[in-house]
CSV table of C-alpha atoms in Angstrom, one decimal:
chain,number,residue,atom,x,y,z
I,1,MET,CA,41.0,-59.9,172.1
I,2,MET,CA,38.4,-61.9,170.3
I,3,GLN,CA,34.8,-60.7,169.8
I,4,ARG,CA,32.2,-63.2,168.7
I,5,ILE,CA,29.7,-62.0,166.5
I,6,LEU,CA,26.3,-63.7,166.0
I,7,LEU,CA,25.6,-63.6,162.4
I,8,PHE,CA,22.7,-63.4,160.4
I,9,ILE,CA,19.8,-65.1,162.1
I,10,PHE,CA,20.8,-66.7,165.3
I,11,LYS,CA,19.8,-64.1,168.1
I,12,THR,CA,16.4,-63.1,168.9
I,13,ALA,CA,14.9,-60.8,171.6
I,14,SER,CA,14.2,-64.0,173.7
I,15,ALA,CA,17.0,-66.3,173.2
I,16,THR,CA,20.5,-66.7,172.0
I,17,PHE,CA,21.4,-69.9,170.2
I,18,VAL,CA,24.9,-71.3,170.6
I,19,PHE,CA,25.7,-73.9,168.1
I,20,ALA,CA,28.8,-76.1,167.4
I,21,GLN,CA,31.5,-74.1,165.5
I,22,THR,CA,34.6,-74.8,163.6
I,23,SER,CA,37.0,-72.7,161.7
I,24,ASN,CA,38.0,-74.2,158.6
I,25,GLN,CA,39.0,-71.2,156.6
I,26,ARG,CA,42.1,-69.0,156.9
I,27,PRO,CA,41.5,-65.9,158.8
I,28,VAL,CA,40.7,-62.7,156.9
I,29,SER,CA,43.5,-60.2,157.8
I,30,SER,CA,43.3,-56.4,157.7
I,31,GLU,CA,45.7,-56.6,154.7
I,32,ASP,CA,42.6,-57.9,152.6
I,33,LEU,CA,39.8,-55.7,151.4
I,34,GLU,CA,37.4,-58.4,152.4
I,35,TYR,CA,38.3,-57.5,156.1
I,36,TYR,CA,36.8,-54.1,155.8
I,37,LEU,CA,33.6,-55.4,154.1
I,38,LEU,CA,33.1,-58.0,157.1
I,39,GLN,CA,34.3,-55.4,159.8
I,40,SER,CA,31.8,-52.9,158.7
I,41,PHE,CA,28.9,-55.3,159.1
I,42,LEU,CA,29.9,-57.0,162.2
I,43,VAL,CA,30.7,-54.1,164.6
I,44,ALA,CA,27.8,-52.9,166.9
I,45,ASP,CA,28.1,-49.3,166.5
I,46,SER,CA,28.1,-47.5,163.0
I,47,LYS,CA,31.0,-45.1,164.4
I,48,GLN,CA,33.3,-48.3,164.6
I,49,ARG,CA,33.1,-48.9,160.8
I,50,ILE,CA,36.5,-48.5,159.4
I,51,ALA,CA,36.5,-45.9,156.5
I,52,LEU,CA,39.0,-46.3,153.7
I,53,ASN,CA,40.0,-45.2,150.3
I,54,HIS,CA,38.6,-47.6,147.7
I,55,ILE,CA,37.3,-47.8,144.1
I,56,GLY,CA,34.3,-50.1,144.5
I,57,ILE,CA,35.5,-53.6,143.5
I,58,GLN,CA,35.6,-57.1,144.6
I,59,GLY,CA,38.3,-59.4,143.6
I,60,ARG,CA,41.2,-61.7,144.1
I,61,PHE,CA,44.8,-62.2,143.4
I,62,GLU,CA,45.8,-64.1,140.3
I,63,GLU,CA,49.4,-64.6,138.9
I,64,SER,CA,48.8,-61.7,136.4
I,65,GLY,CA,47.5,-59.3,138.9
I,66,PHE,CA,44.2,-58.5,140.8
I,67,LEU,CA,41.2,-60.0,138.9
I,68,VAL,CA,38.1,-58.1,139.4
I,69,THR,CA,35.1,-60.4,140.3
I,70,ALA,CA,32.6,-57.5,140.9
I,71,VAL,CA,32.2,-53.9,140.6
I,72,LEU,CA,29.8,-51.6,142.6
I,73,GLU,CA,27.6,-49.5,140.6
I,74,GLY,CA,28.1,-45.7,141.0
I,75,TYR,CA,31.7,-46.0,142.4
I,76,PRO,CA,35.0,-45.0,140.8
I,77,ALA,CA,35.8,-48.3,139.0
I,78,HIS,CA,32.2,-48.6,137.4
I,79,ALA,CA,32.5,-45.0,136.3
I,80,ALA,CA,35.9,-45.7,134.7
I,81,GLY,CA,34.7,-48.6,132.8
I,82,ILE,CA,36.5,-51.2,134.7
I,83,ASP,CA,34.4,-54.4,134.5
I,84,ARG,CA,34.1,-58.0,136.0
I,85,GLY,CA,37.0,-60.1,134.5
I,86,ASP,CA,39.4,-57.2,134.2
I,87,VAL,CA,42.7,-57.6,135.8
I,88,ILE,CA,44.3,-54.6,137.5
I,89,LEU,CA,47.9,-54.8,136.9
I,90,SER,CA,49.3,-51.6,138.6
I,91,ALA,CA,48.6,-48.5,140.4
I,92,ASP,CA,51.1,-45.6,139.7
I,93,ASN,CA,53.6,-48.1,138.3
I,94,GLU,CA,53.4,-50.3,141.5
I,95,PRO,CA,51.8,-53.7,141.8
I,96,PHE,CA,48.1,-53.1,142.5
I,97,HIS,CA,46.7,-53.9,146.0
I,98,PRO,CA,43.0,-53.0,146.7
I,99,VAL,CA,43.9,-51.6,150.1
I,100,HIS,CA,47.5,-50.5,150.0
I,101,SER,CA,47.6,-48.7,146.7
I,102,PHE,CA,45.1,-46.0,148.0
I,103,ASN,CA,45.8,-46.2,151.8
I,104,LEU,CA,49.5,-45.3,152.5
I,105,GLU,CA,49.0,-42.9,155.3
I,106,ARG,CA,47.3,-43.1,158.7
I,107,ASN,CA,46.4,-40.2,161.0
I,108,GLY,CA,47.4,-39.9,164.7
I,109,SER,CA,44.3,-42.0,165.7
I,110,GLY,CA,45.4,-44.8,163.2
I,111,ASP,CA,42.7,-44.2,160.7
I,112,PHE,CA,43.3,-44.1,157.1
I,113,VAL,CA,43.8,-40.5,155.5
I,114,ARG,CA,41.3,-39.4,153.1
I,115,ILE,CA,42.9,-38.9,149.7
I,116,THR,CA,41.6,-36.8,146.7
I,117,SER,CA,44.3,-37.4,144.1
I,118,GLU,CA,43.9,-39.4,141.0
I,119,HIS,CA,45.8,-42.6,140.5
I,120,GLN,CA,47.0,-44.2,137.2
I,121,LEU,CA,45.7,-47.8,136.9
I,122,ARG,CA,46.8,-50.2,134.2
I,123,ILE,CA,44.1,-52.7,133.5
I,124,GLN,CA,44.3,-55.8,131.1
I,125,ARG,CA,41.2,-57.2,129.5
I,126,GLY,CA,41.8,-60.1,127.5
I,127,ASP,CA,44.8,-59.6,125.3
I,128,SER,CA,44.8,-55.8,125.5
I,129,SER,CA,45.8,-53.4,128.2
I,130,THR,CA,44.9,-49.7,129.0
I,131,GLU,CA,45.6,-47.1,131.5
I,132,LEU,CA,42.9,-45.3,133.4
I,133,SER,CA,42.9,-42.3,135.8
I,134,LEU,CA,40.6,-42.4,138.7
I,135,ALA,CA,40.3,-41.1,142.2
I,136,PRO,CA,39.0,-43.4,145.1
I,137,VAL,CA,36.2,-42.5,147.5
I,138,TYR,CA,36.7,-42.5,151.3
I,139,GLU,CA,34.0,-44.3,152.9
I,140,ASN,CA,33.2,-47.5,154.9
I,141,LEU,CA,32.1,-50.6,152.9
I,142,PHE,CA,28.7,-51.0,154.7
I,143,ASP,CA,27.8,-47.4,153.4
I,144,SER,CA,29.2,-48.2,150.1
I,145,TYR,CA,27.3,-51.4,149.5
I,146,ARG,CA,24.1,-49.8,150.8
I,147,SER,CA,24.5,-47.0,148.1
I,148,ALA,CA,25.6,-49.3,145.4
I,149,THR,CA,22.2,-51.3,145.9
I,150,ALA,CA,20.2,-48.0,145.4
I,151,ASN,CA,22.4,-47.1,142.4
I,152,SER,CA,21.8,-50.5,140.9
I,153,VAL,CA,18.0,-50.1,140.4
I,154,GLN,CA,16.8,-50.0,136.7
I,155,GLU,CA,13.8,-50.8,134.6
I,156,PHE,CA,13.6,-51.4,130.8
I,157,SER,CA,11.2,-52.5,128.3
I,158,ALA,CA,11.1,-55.8,126.6
I,159,GLY,CA,8.5,-56.2,124.0
I,160,ASN,CA,5.2,-55.0,125.7
I,161,LYS,CA,6.8,-55.8,129.1
I,162,VAL,CA,8.6,-53.9,131.8
I,163,ILE,CA,11.2,-55.6,133.8
I,164,GLY,CA,12.8,-54.2,136.9
I,165,TYR,CA,16.2,-54.9,138.3
I,166,ILE,CA,17.9,-54.6,141.7
I,167,ARG,CA,21.4,-55.8,142.8
I,168,PHE,CA,21.2,-56.5,146.5
I,169,TRP,CA,24.9,-55.8,147.3
I,170,ALA,CA,24.1,-56.2,150.9
I,171,LEU,CA,21.3,-57.0,153.3
I,172,SER,CA,20.9,-54.9,156.5
I,173,ARG,CA,18.3,-55.3,159.3
I,174,SER,CA,18.5,-51.7,160.3
I,175,THR,CA,15.0,-49.9,160.3
I,176,ASN,CA,16.4,-47.3,157.8
I,177,ASP,CA,17.5,-49.9,155.5
I,178,ILE,CA,14.4,-51.8,155.7
I,179,ILE,CA,12.4,-48.6,154.7
I,180,ASN,CA,15.0,-48.1,151.9
I,181,TYR,CA,14.3,-51.7,150.7
I,182,GLN,CA,10.5,-51.0,150.8
I,183,GLU,CA,11.0,-47.9,148.7
I,184,LEU,CA,13.1,-49.6,146.0
I,185,ILE,CA,10.4,-52.3,145.6
I,186,ARG,CA,7.6,-49.8,145.7
I,187,ASN,CA,9.2,-47.9,142.9
I,188,LEU,CA,9.2,-51.1,140.6
I,189,ASP,CA,5.9,-52.5,141.6
I,190,HIS,CA,4.4,-51.6,138.3
I,191,CYS,CA,7.1,-53.8,136.6
I,192,ASP,CA,5.8,-57.1,135.1
I,193,GLY,CA,8.7,-59.1,136.6
I,194,ILE,CA,11.9,-58.1,138.7
I,195,ILE,CA,15.4,-59.5,138.6
I,196,PHE,CA,16.8,-59.8,142.3
I,197,ASP,CA,20.5,-60.0,141.7
I,198,LEU,CA,22.2,-61.6,144.7
I,199,ARG,CA,25.5,-62.4,143.3
I,200,ASN,CA,28.5,-61.3,145.4
I,201,SER,CA,25.9,-60.4,148.1
I,202,PHE,CA,26.5,-60.3,151.9
I,203,GLY,CA,24.8,-59.4,154.9
I,204,PHE,CA,22.1,-60.0,157.6
I,205,LEU,CA,18.6,-61.3,157.1
I,206,ASP,CA,15.4,-60.2,158.7
I,207,SER,CA,11.9,-61.7,158.3
I,208,GLN,CA,10.9,-58.2,157.1
I,209,HIS,CA,13.2,-58.7,153.9
I,210,LEU,CA,10.9,-61.7,153.1
I,211,ASP,CA,7.7,-59.5,153.9
I,212,LEU,CA,8.6,-57.6,150.9
I,213,VAL,CA,7.6,-60.5,148.6
I,214,PHE,CA,5.5,-63.0,150.6
I,215,ASN,CA,1.9,-62.7,151.3
I,216,ASP,CA,2.3,-64.0,154.9
I,217,LYS,CA,4.8,-65.6,157.2
I,218,SER,CA,3.3,-69.2,157.2
I,219,SER,CA,6.1,-70.7,155.1
I,220,TYR,CA,9.2,-69.1,156.7
I,221,PHE,CA,11.9,-71.4,157.5
I,222,SER,CA,12.7,-72.9,161.0
I,223,VAL,CA,16.1,-72.8,162.6
I,224,THR,CA,17.2,-75.8,164.6
I,225,GLU,CA,20.3,-76.8,166.7
I,226,PRO,CA,20.0,-80.4,167.7
I,227,PRO,CA,18.9,-81.6,170.2
I,228,ASN,CA,16.3,-79.1,171.2
I,229,SER,CA,17.1,-75.4,170.3
I,230,GLY,CA,15.4,-73.5,167.7
I,231,PHE,CA,12.8,-71.0,166.5
I,232,ASN,CA,10.8,-70.1,163.4
I,233,PHE,CA,12.3,-67.2,161.4
I,234,ALA,CA,8.9,-65.6,161.3
I,235,GLN,CA,9.4,-64.7,164.9
I,236,ILE,CA,12.3,-62.4,164.3
I,237,SER,CA,10.4,-59.2,163.6
I,238,PRO,CA,6.8,-58.0,163.4
I,239,VAL,CA,5.0,-58.3,160.2
I,240,LEU,CA,5.9,-55.5,157.8
I,241,GLU,CA,3.0,-53.3,156.8
I,242,PHE,CA,3.8,-53.2,153.1
I,243,ALA,CA,2.0,-54.0,149.8
I,244,ASN,CA,4.3,-56.9,148.9
I,245,TYR,CA,5.5,-57.5,145.3
I,246,ARG,CA,3.3,-60.4,143.8
I,247,LYS,CA,4.7,-60.8,140.3
I,248,PRO,CA,7.4,-63.1,138.9
I,249,ILE,CA,10.9,-62.8,140.1
I,250,ALA,CA,14.2,-64.2,138.6
I,251,LEU,CA,16.8,-64.5,141.4
I,252,LEU,CA,20.5,-64.5,140.3
I,253,LEU,CA,23.0,-66.5,142.5
I,254,ASN,CA,26.7,-67.4,142.4
I,255,GLU,CA,29.4,-68.7,144.6
I,256,ASP,CA,29.9,-65.6,146.3
I,257,THR,CA,26.3,-65.1,147.5
I,258,ARG,CA,26.9,-65.7,151.2
I,259,GLY,CA,25.0,-65.7,154.6
I,260,GLY,CA,21.8,-63.8,154.8
I,261,PRO,CA,21.3,-63.5,151.0
I,262,GLU,CA,21.6,-67.2,150.7
I,263,LEU,CA,18.8,-67.8,153.2
I,264,PHE,CA,16.9,-65.0,151.4
I,265,ALA,CA,17.3,-67.1,148.1
I,266,TYR,CA,16.4,-70.3,150.0
I,267,GLN,CA,13.0,-68.8,151.1
I,268,LEU,CA,12.3,-67.1,147.9
I,269,ASP,CA,12.7,-70.4,146.1
I,270,LYS,CA,9.7,-71.7,147.8
I,271,LEU,CA,7.4,-69.5,145.6
I,272,GLU,CA,6.2,-70.8,142.3
I,273,ARG,CA,6.6,-67.4,140.7
I,274,VAL,CA,10.4,-67.3,141.6
I,275,VAL,CA,13.0,-68.8,139.4
I,276,SER,CA,16.6,-69.0,140.5
I,277,LEU,CA,19.5,-68.9,138.0
I,278,GLY,CA,23.3,-68.9,138.2
I,279,ASN,CA,25.7,-71.0,140.2
I,280,SER,CA,25.3,-72.7,143.6
I,281,THR,CA,26.0,-70.9,146.8
I,282,PRO,CA,28.5,-71.9,149.4
I,283,GLY,CA,26.4,-72.4,152.3
I,284,GLN,CA,28.0,-70.0,154.9
I,285,ILE,CA,25.6,-69.0,157.7
I,286,GLY,CA,27.9,-69.3,160.6
I,287,ASN,CA,29.4,-66.8,163.0
I,288,PHE,CA,32.3,-64.6,162.6
I,289,ALA,CA,35.0,-63.5,165.4
I,290,LEU,CA,36.8,-60.2,165.3
I,291,ASN,CA,40.5,-60.6,166.5
I,292,ASN,CA,42.5,-57.6,167.6
I,293,GLY,CA,45.7,-59.1,168.8
I,294,ASN,CA,49.5,-58.3,168.5
I,295,ASP,CA,49.9,-59.9,165.4
I,296,GLY,CA,47.3,-57.6,163.8
I,297,ALA,CA,43.5,-57.6,163.2
I,298,SER,CA,41.8,-60.4,161.5
I,299,ILE,CA,38.4,-62.0,161.2
I,300,ASP,CA,37.7,-65.8,161.6
I,301,TYR,CA,34.8,-67.6,160.0
I,302,LEU,CA,33.1,-70.2,162.3
I,303,SER,CA,31.0,-72.6,160.4
I,304,ALA,CA,27.6,-73.7,161.7
I,305,GLU,CA,27.6,-77.3,160.7
I,306,GLU,CA,25.2,-78.5,163.3
I,307,LEU,CA,22.5,-75.9,162.5
I,308,LEU,CA,19.4,-77.0,160.4
I,309,ILE,CA,17.2,-74.9,158.3
I,310,ASP,CA,13.8,-76.5,158.0
I,311,GLY,CA,15.3,-79.6,159.4
I,312,ASN,CA,18.1,-79.9,156.7
I,313,GLU,CA,21.7,-79.2,156.7
I,314,PHE,CA,22.7,-75.8,155.0
I,315,GLU,CA,26.2,-75.1,156.0
I,316,GLY,CA,28.4,-76.1,153.1
I,317,ILE,CA,25.5,-77.0,150.9
I,318,GLY,CA,23.8,-73.6,150.2
I,319,VAL,CA,21.2,-73.1,147.4
I,320,ASN,CA,21.2,-74.6,144.2
I,321,PRO,CA,19.7,-72.7,141.4
I,322,GLU,CA,16.8,-74.2,139.3
I,323,ILE,CA,18.6,-73.2,136.2
I,324,GLU,CA,22.5,-73.7,136.0
I,325,VAL,CA,24.2,-70.8,134.0
I,326,GLN,CA,28.0,-70.6,134.0
I,327,PHE,CA,29.8,-67.4,134.0
I,328,GLU,CA,33.3,-67.6,135.0
I,329,TYR,CA,34.9,-64.6,136.5
I,330,GLU,CA,37.8,-64.9,134.0
I,331,ASN,CA,35.3,-64.3,131.3
I,332,THR,CA,36.4,-61.0,129.4
I,333,THR,CA,33.6,-61.1,126.6
I,334,ARG,CA,31.1,-58.3,126.9
I,335,GLY,CA,27.6,-59.3,128.2
I,336,ASP,CA,26.3,-61.3,131.2
I,337,PRO,CA,24.8,-64.6,130.3
I,338,GLN,CA,23.3,-65.1,133.7
I,339,TYR,CA,21.6,-61.7,133.5
I,340,ASP,CA,20.5,-62.5,129.8
I,341,ALA,CA,19.2,-65.8,131.1
I,342,ALA,CA,17.1,-64.2,133.8
I,343,ILE,CA,15.5,-61.9,131.2
I,344,ASN,CA,14.6,-64.6,128.8
I,345,THR,CA,13.2,-66.7,131.9
I,346,LEU,CA,11.1,-63.8,133.0
I,347,LEU,CA,9.7,-63.1,129.4
I,348,GLY,CA,8.7,-66.8,129.3
I,349,ILE,CA,6.4,-66.5,132.4
I,350,ILE,CA,5.2,-63.0,132.6
């Protein structure tokens, strides 16, 4: 059975926009950690989100092991000191797998069984390796990414200025999450500038996300499917009653900033007080299809090649940052050159 999900911005109260779709990527199977992230965002009911034991990482398989590409703040990997660029070699002396290593059992309903025991992970960082002991959390990834966003918030002094920081691991259109975003921004309103970190970010965009920063909706982008379907993004939701943040923002992007966060970045880049840094985003604003067939569960990505944002192609193009700053995932040196560049850029304009 295939369930097609309208992603990000293409469904309003008054109309549904159906656009030409092609699938040019391999399906994401339930063997992949990515599947559980996508699934948790795409299901209609929060009770359908699949909980699993995990340690709060993103990554990909390399010849040497599992390369960590991102670490969620406040989760076991972060607490244990695992960092971006580390390679996880093994778990309990077996080859590491982000799903299988912690989810060996299912209950009678087919759900993963919660575990509380610690696991021994061998980590390689550059030319050295170490062993760490940590216990996973049992949670769906929607909730994990929401919590990690709140956990990421910080502020610090730089000279006589105060800079805030939020890593938006996920964007959600739910009322509760919009309220949470308001609270995060409100708590940093006194800062002279804020870093919005959208690297490795995923999720759904709502016009009320933009209301957190924009004075009004007049510049919000339009969405068009030739020949004659379209709408203005300002129409998605009522105006958010909120004292928007009006000071400089540094925006961090990379090749794993996808979907709603890409459009968030695209719109923010229209403001002169916003500077984007990092790497180009992939331009993935299409649909997903959930498949539950005899061969197992999987998710297909359906690209939106005909869809135009402000009259221009976006799929496969994405957002190019104003300031290109390289930071390869394989980089094992301590420090974050993109983050450092964001701080220096803000200090130059606040």
